[in-house]
Tab-separated table of C-alpha atoms in Angstrom:
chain	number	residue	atom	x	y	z
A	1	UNK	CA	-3.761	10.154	-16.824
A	2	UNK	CA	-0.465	8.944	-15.912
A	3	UNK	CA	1.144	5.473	-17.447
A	4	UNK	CA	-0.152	2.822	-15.266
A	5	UNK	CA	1.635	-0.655	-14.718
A	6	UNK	CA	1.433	-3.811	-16.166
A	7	UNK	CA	-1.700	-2.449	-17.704
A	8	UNK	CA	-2.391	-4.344	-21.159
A	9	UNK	CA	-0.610	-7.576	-18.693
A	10	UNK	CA	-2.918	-7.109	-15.741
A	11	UNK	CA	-6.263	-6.970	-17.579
A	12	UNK	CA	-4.914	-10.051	-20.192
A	13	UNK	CA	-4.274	-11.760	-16.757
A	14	UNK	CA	-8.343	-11.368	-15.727
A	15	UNK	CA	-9.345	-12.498	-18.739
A	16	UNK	CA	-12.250	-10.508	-19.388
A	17	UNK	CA	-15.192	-11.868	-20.691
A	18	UNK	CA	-17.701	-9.342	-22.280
A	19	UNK	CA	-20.848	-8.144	-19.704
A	20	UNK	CA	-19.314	-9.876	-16.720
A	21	UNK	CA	-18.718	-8.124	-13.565
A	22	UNK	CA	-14.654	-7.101	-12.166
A	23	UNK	CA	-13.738	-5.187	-9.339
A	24	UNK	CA	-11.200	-2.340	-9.499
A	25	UNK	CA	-10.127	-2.626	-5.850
A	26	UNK	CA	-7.253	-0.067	-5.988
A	27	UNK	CA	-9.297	2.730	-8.604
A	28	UNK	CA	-6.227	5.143	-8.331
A	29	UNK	CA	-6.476	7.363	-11.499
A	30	UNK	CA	-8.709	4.615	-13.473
A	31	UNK	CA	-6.215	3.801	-15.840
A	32	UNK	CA	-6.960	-0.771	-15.262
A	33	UNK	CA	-10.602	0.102	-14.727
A	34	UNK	CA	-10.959	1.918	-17.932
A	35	UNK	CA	-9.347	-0.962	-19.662
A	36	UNK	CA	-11.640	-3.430	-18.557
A	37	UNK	CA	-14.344	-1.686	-19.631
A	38	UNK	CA	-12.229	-1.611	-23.051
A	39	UNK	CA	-12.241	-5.436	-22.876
A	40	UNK	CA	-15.731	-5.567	-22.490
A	41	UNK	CA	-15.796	-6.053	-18.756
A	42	UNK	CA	-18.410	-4.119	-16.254
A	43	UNK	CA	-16.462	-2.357	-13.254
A	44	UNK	CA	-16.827	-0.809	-9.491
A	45	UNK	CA	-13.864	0.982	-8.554
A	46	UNK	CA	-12.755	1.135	-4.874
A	47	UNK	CA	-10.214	3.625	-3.665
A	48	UNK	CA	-9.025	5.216	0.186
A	49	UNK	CA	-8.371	8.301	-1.259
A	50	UNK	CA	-11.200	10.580	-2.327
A	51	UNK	CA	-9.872	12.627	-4.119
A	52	UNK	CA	-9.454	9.543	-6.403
A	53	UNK	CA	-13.517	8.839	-5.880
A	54	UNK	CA	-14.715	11.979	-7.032
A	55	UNK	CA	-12.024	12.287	-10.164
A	56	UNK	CA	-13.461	8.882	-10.837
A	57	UNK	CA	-17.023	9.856	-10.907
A	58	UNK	CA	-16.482	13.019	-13.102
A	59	UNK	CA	-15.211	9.988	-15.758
A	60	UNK	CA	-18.610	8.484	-15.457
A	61	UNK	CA	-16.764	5.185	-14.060
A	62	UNK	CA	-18.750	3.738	-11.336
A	63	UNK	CA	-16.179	4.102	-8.008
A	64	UNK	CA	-17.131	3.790	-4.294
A	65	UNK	CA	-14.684	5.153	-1.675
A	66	UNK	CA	-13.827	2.458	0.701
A	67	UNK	CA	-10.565	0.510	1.751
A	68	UNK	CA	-10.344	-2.729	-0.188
A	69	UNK	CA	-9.982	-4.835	3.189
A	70	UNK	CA	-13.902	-4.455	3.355
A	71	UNK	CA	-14.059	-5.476	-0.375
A	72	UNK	CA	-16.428	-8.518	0.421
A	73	UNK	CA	-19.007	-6.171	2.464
A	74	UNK	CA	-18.445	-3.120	-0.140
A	75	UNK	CA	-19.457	-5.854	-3.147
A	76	UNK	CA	-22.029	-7.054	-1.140
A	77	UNK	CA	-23.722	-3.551	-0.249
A	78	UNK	CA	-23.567	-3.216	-3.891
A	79	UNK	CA	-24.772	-6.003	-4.959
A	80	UNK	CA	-22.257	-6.924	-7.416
A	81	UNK	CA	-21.019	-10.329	-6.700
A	82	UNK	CA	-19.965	-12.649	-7.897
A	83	UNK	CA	-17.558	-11.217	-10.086
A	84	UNK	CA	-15.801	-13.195	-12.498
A	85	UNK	CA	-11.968	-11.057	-11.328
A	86	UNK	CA	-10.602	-8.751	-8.816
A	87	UNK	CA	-7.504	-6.761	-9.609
A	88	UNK	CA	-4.910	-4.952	-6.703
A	89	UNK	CA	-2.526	-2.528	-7.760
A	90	UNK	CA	-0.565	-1.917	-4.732
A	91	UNK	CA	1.406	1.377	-5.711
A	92	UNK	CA	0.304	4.603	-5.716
A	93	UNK	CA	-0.342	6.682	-8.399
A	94	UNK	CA	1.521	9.441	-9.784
A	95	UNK	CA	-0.671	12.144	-9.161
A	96	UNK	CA	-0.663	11.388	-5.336
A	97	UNK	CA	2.901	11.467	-5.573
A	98	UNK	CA	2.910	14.716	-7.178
A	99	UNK	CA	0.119	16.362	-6.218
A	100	UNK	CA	-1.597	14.865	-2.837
A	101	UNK	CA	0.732	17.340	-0.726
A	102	UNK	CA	0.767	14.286	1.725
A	103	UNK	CA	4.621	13.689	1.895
A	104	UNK	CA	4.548	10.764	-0.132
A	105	UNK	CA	7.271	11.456	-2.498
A	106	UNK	CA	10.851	11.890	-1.056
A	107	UNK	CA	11.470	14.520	-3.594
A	108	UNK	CA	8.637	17.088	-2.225
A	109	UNK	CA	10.772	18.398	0.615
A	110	UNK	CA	8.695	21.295	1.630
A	111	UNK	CA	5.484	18.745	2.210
A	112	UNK	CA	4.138	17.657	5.750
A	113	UNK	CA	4.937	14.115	6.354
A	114	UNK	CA	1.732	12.990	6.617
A	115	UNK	CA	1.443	9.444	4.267
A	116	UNK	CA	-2.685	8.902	5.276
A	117	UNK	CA	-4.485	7.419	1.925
A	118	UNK	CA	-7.679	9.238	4.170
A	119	UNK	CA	-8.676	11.661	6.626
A	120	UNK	CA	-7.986	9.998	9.658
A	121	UNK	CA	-5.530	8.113	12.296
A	122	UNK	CA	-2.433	9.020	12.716
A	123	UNK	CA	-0.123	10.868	10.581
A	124	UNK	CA	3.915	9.709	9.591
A	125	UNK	CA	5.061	12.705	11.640
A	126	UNK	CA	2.736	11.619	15.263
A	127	UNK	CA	4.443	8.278	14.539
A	128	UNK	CA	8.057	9.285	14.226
A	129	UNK	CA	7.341	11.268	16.664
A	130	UNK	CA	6.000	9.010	19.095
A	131	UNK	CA	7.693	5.878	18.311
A	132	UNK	CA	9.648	3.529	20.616
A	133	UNK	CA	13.562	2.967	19.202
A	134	UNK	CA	12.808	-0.587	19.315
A	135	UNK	CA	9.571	-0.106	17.296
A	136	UNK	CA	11.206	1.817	14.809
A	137	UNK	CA	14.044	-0.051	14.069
A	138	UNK	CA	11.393	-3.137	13.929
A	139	UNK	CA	9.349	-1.148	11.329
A	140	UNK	CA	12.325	-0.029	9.307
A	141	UNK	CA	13.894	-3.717	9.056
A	142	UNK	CA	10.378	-5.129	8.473
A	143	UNK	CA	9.403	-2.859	6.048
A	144	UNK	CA	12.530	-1.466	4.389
A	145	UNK	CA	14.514	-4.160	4.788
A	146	UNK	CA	17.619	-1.833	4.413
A	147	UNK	CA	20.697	-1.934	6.411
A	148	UNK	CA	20.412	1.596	7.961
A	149	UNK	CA	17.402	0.707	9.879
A	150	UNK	CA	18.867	0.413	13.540
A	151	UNK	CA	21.250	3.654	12.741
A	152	UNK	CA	17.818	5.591	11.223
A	153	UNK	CA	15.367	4.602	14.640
A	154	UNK	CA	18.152	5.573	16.832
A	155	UNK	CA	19.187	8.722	15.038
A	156	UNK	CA	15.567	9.561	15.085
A	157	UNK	CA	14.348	9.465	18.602
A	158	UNK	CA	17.930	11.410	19.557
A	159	UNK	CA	16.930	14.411	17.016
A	160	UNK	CA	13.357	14.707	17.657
A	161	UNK	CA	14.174	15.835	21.446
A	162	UNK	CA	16.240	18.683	19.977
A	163	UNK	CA	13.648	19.452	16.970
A	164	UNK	CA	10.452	17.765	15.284
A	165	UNK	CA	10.519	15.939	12.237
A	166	UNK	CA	7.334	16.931	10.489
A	167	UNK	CA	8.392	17.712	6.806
A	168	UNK	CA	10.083	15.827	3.951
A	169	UNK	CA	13.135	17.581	3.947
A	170	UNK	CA	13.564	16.846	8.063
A	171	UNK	CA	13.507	13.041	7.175
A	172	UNK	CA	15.855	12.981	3.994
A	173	UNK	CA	18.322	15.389	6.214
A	174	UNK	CA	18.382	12.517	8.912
A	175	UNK	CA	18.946	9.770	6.289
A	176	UNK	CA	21.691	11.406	3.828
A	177	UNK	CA	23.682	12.382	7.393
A	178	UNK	CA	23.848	8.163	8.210
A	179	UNK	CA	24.910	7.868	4.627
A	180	UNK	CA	27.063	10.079	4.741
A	181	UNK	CA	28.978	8.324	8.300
A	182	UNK	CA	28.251	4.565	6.440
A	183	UNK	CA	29.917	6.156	3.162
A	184	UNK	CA	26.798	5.094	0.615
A	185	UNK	CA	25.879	6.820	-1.901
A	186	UNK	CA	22.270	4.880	-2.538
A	187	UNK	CA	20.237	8.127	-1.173
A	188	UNK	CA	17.735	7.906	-3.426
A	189	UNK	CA	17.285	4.174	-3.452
A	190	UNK	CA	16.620	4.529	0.610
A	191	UNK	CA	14.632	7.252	0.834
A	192	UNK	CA	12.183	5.278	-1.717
A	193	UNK	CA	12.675	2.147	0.638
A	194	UNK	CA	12.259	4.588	4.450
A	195	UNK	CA	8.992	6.084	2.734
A	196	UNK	CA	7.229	3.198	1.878
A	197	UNK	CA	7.875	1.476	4.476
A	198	UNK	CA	6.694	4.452	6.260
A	199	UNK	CA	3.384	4.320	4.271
A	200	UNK	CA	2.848	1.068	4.879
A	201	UNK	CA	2.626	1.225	8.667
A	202	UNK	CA	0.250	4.388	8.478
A	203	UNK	CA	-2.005	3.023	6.519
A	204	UNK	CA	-1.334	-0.540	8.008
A	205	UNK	CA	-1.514	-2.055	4.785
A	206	UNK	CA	-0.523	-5.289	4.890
A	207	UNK	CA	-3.268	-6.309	7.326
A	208	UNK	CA	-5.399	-4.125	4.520
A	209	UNK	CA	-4.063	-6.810	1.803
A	210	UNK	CA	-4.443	-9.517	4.109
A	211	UNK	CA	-8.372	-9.084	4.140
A	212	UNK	CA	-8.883	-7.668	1.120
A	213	UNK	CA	-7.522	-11.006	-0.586
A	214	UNK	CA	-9.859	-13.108	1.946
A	215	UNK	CA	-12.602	-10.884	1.029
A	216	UNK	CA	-11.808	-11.105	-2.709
A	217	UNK	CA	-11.814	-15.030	-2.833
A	218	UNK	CA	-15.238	-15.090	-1.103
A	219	UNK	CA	-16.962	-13.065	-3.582
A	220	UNK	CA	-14.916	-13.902	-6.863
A	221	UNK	CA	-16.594	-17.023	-8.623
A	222	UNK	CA	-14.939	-20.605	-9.504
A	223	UNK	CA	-12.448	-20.336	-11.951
A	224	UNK	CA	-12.474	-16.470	-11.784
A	225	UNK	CA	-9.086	-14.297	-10.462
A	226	UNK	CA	-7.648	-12.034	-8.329
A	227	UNK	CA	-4.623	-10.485	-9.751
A	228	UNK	CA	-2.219	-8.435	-7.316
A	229	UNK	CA	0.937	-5.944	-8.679
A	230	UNK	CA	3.445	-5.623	-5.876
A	231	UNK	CA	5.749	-3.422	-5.141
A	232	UNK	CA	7.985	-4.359	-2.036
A	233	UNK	CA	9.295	-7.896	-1.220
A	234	UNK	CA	6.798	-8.291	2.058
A	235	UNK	CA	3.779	-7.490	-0.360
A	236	UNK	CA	4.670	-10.244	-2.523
A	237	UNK	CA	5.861	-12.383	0.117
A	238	UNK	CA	2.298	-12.193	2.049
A	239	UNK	CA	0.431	-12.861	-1.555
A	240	UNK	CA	2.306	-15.776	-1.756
A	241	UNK	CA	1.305	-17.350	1.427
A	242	UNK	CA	-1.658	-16.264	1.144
A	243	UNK	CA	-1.806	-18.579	-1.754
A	244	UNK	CA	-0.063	-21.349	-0.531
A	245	UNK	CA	-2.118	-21.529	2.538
A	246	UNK	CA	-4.747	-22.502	0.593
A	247	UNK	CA	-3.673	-24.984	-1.774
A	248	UNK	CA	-6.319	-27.413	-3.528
A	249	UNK	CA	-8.952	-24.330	-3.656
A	250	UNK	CA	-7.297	-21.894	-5.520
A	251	UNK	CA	-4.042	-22.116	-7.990
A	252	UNK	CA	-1.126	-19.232	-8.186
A	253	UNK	CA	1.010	-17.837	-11.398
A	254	UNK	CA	3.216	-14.990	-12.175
A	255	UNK	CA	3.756	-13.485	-14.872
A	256	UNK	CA	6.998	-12.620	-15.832
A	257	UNK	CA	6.221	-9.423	-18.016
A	258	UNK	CA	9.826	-8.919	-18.648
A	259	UNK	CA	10.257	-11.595	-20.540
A	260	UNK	CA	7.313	-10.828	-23.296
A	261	UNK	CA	8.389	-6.679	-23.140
A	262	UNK	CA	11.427	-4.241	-21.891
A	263	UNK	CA	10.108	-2.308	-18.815
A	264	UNK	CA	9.162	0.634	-18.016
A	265	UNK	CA	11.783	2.118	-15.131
A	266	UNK	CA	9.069	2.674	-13.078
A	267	UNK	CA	7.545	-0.986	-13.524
A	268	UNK	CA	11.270	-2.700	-12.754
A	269	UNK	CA	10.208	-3.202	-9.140
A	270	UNK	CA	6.784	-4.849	-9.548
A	271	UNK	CA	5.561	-8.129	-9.193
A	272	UNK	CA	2.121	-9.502	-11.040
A	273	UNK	CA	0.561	-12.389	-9.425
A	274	UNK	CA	-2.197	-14.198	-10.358
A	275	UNK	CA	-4.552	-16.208	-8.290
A	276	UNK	CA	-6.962	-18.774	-9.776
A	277	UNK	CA	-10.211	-19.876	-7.550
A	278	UNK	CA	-10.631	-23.176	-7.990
C-alpha cells in the first residue's frame, strides 16, 4: 500500500471516537480507512473505481462502489447514518497512477488517454478530440490555471485535423513544442497541471465535490466532521465556499500540517480542511 497523505493528520482531524460510525468517501487503496478502524472507528468505504472496490473487499474492509456525490443516498441504502465524520481525499492514488493504464500519469506515454475513474462517458481523447477552441482554452484556464492554456486549445484543435491525439505521449509532444516557442522549461510542472485539469472535466468532479459535501452534511451528526485534502486551487476554493455559504450551521479550519511536520514531496500541494457541523 502506497504512503497516503496527511494520514495520521486527517484521521486526528475526525476525531474518532471508539464504535462510532465514519465514512471513507474516497476508499482509494484503504490506507485513511484502515486507520480509522486503528482509532477505533467503524468504516464504509466508497470509491468510482472498482478495481479499488474489489482490492478493498479482499482486505475484509467494508467498501461499496459508488461516486461520493450520491454519498447521502449510498449511507442511506446502507443504513449507516448518522455518522459521527466523513473524510475526502481528492487525489488519486498511486497505484492508479501506475498501474490503471488509464493515462493518468504524464509519465506513461505509451497509455490511452482515457482519465474515466469508471466504465463509462466519455474518454480524455473523445474530448480533445471533440472540443470547441473556446471550450478548451475555458477548461485549461479554469482548471489549470496555467499560462499556456489559450496557446495549448489552439494548438490542439489545429493538430488533431492532421492526426489524433489519443495517447500520453501525443499530449506531452503538443505541450513541450509551446514550451519550447514560450522558452519554459516547467514541463513537468504543466503536464501535472494539463492532466488534472483534464481529469477533472472527465470525471466532472467538481460538481461530484459539490454534492458529495451537501450530501455529507445531511447525514454527518451535530458536532461531527467532514474533512476534505485538496489538491488544486479550485478544489479548495469550492470547499471554502461551500463553507462560507453556510455560516452559523457549520464552522471551517485548516490545518496547517507543515507547521507540526516537514512534508512529504508528494503532500507539498495539498490542502486539509476541516468542516465542523454545528
Amino acid at each position: 500500500m502506497h504512503t497516503t497523505v496527511f494520514l495520521e493528520e486527517a484521521v486526528d482531524a475526525l476525531s474518532v471516537s471508539k464504535n462510532k460510525r465514519y465514512i471513507d468517501a474516497t476508499y482509494g487503496e484503504g490506507g485513511h480507512y484502515q486507520q480509522i478502524v486503528e482509532h477505533g472507528g467503524i468504516v464504509l468505504g466508497i470509491d468510482r473505481d472498482e478495481n479499488q472496490v474489489e482490492k478493498g473487499k479482499k482486505r475484509n474492509h467494508t467498501v461499496l462502489k459508488g461516486a461520493f456525490a450520491d454519498i447521502a443516498d449510498i449511507a442511506r441504502k446502507a443504513l449507516w447514518m448518522p455518522v459521527a465524520g466523513v473524510l475526502f481525499d481528492l487525489g488519486l492514488s498511486m497505484e492508479q497512477l501506475a498501474k490503471s493504464e488509464k493515462g493518468f500519469s504524464y509519465k506513461k506515454s505509451d497509455e490511452i488517454l482515457d482519465m474515466r475513474l469508471e466504465k463509462k462517458g466519455m474518454t480524455a481523447a473523445h474530448y480533445l478530440a471533440g472540443a470547441s477552441t473556446d471550450e478548451l482554452q475555458n477548461m485549461f484556464e479554469r482548471y489549470s490555471e496555467d499560462p499556456i492554456s489559450e496557446d495549448l486549445a489552439q494548438t490542439i484543435v489545429k493538430i488533431r485535423k492532421q492526426r489524433p491525439i489519443q495517447r500520453v505521449g501525443d499530449l506531452t509532444n503538443v505541450i513541450d513544442v509551446i514550451l519550447e516557442k514560450q522558452q519554459r522549461s516547467d514541463n513537468e510542472k504543466v503536464y501535472a497541471r494539463i492532466f488534472q485539469a483534464l481529469r477533472i472535466v472527465v470525471n466532472d468532479e467538481l460538481a461530484q465535490l459539490e454534492k458529495g459535501l451537501e450530501g455529507a452534511i445531511e447525514i454527518v451528526e451535530r458536532n461531527g466532521s467532514i474533512v476534505v485534502i485538496s489538491f488544486h486551487s479550485v478544489e479548495d476554493r469550492l470547499v471554502k465556499q461551500f463553507a462560507n455559504k453556510r455560516k452559523g450551521t457549520m464552522s471551517m479550519q485548516v490545518m496547517n500540517v507543515a507547521k507540526k511536520r516537514p512534508l512529504r514531496s508528494f503532500e507539498r500541494s495539498a490542502t486539509l480542511r476541516i468542516i465542523t457541523k454545528l
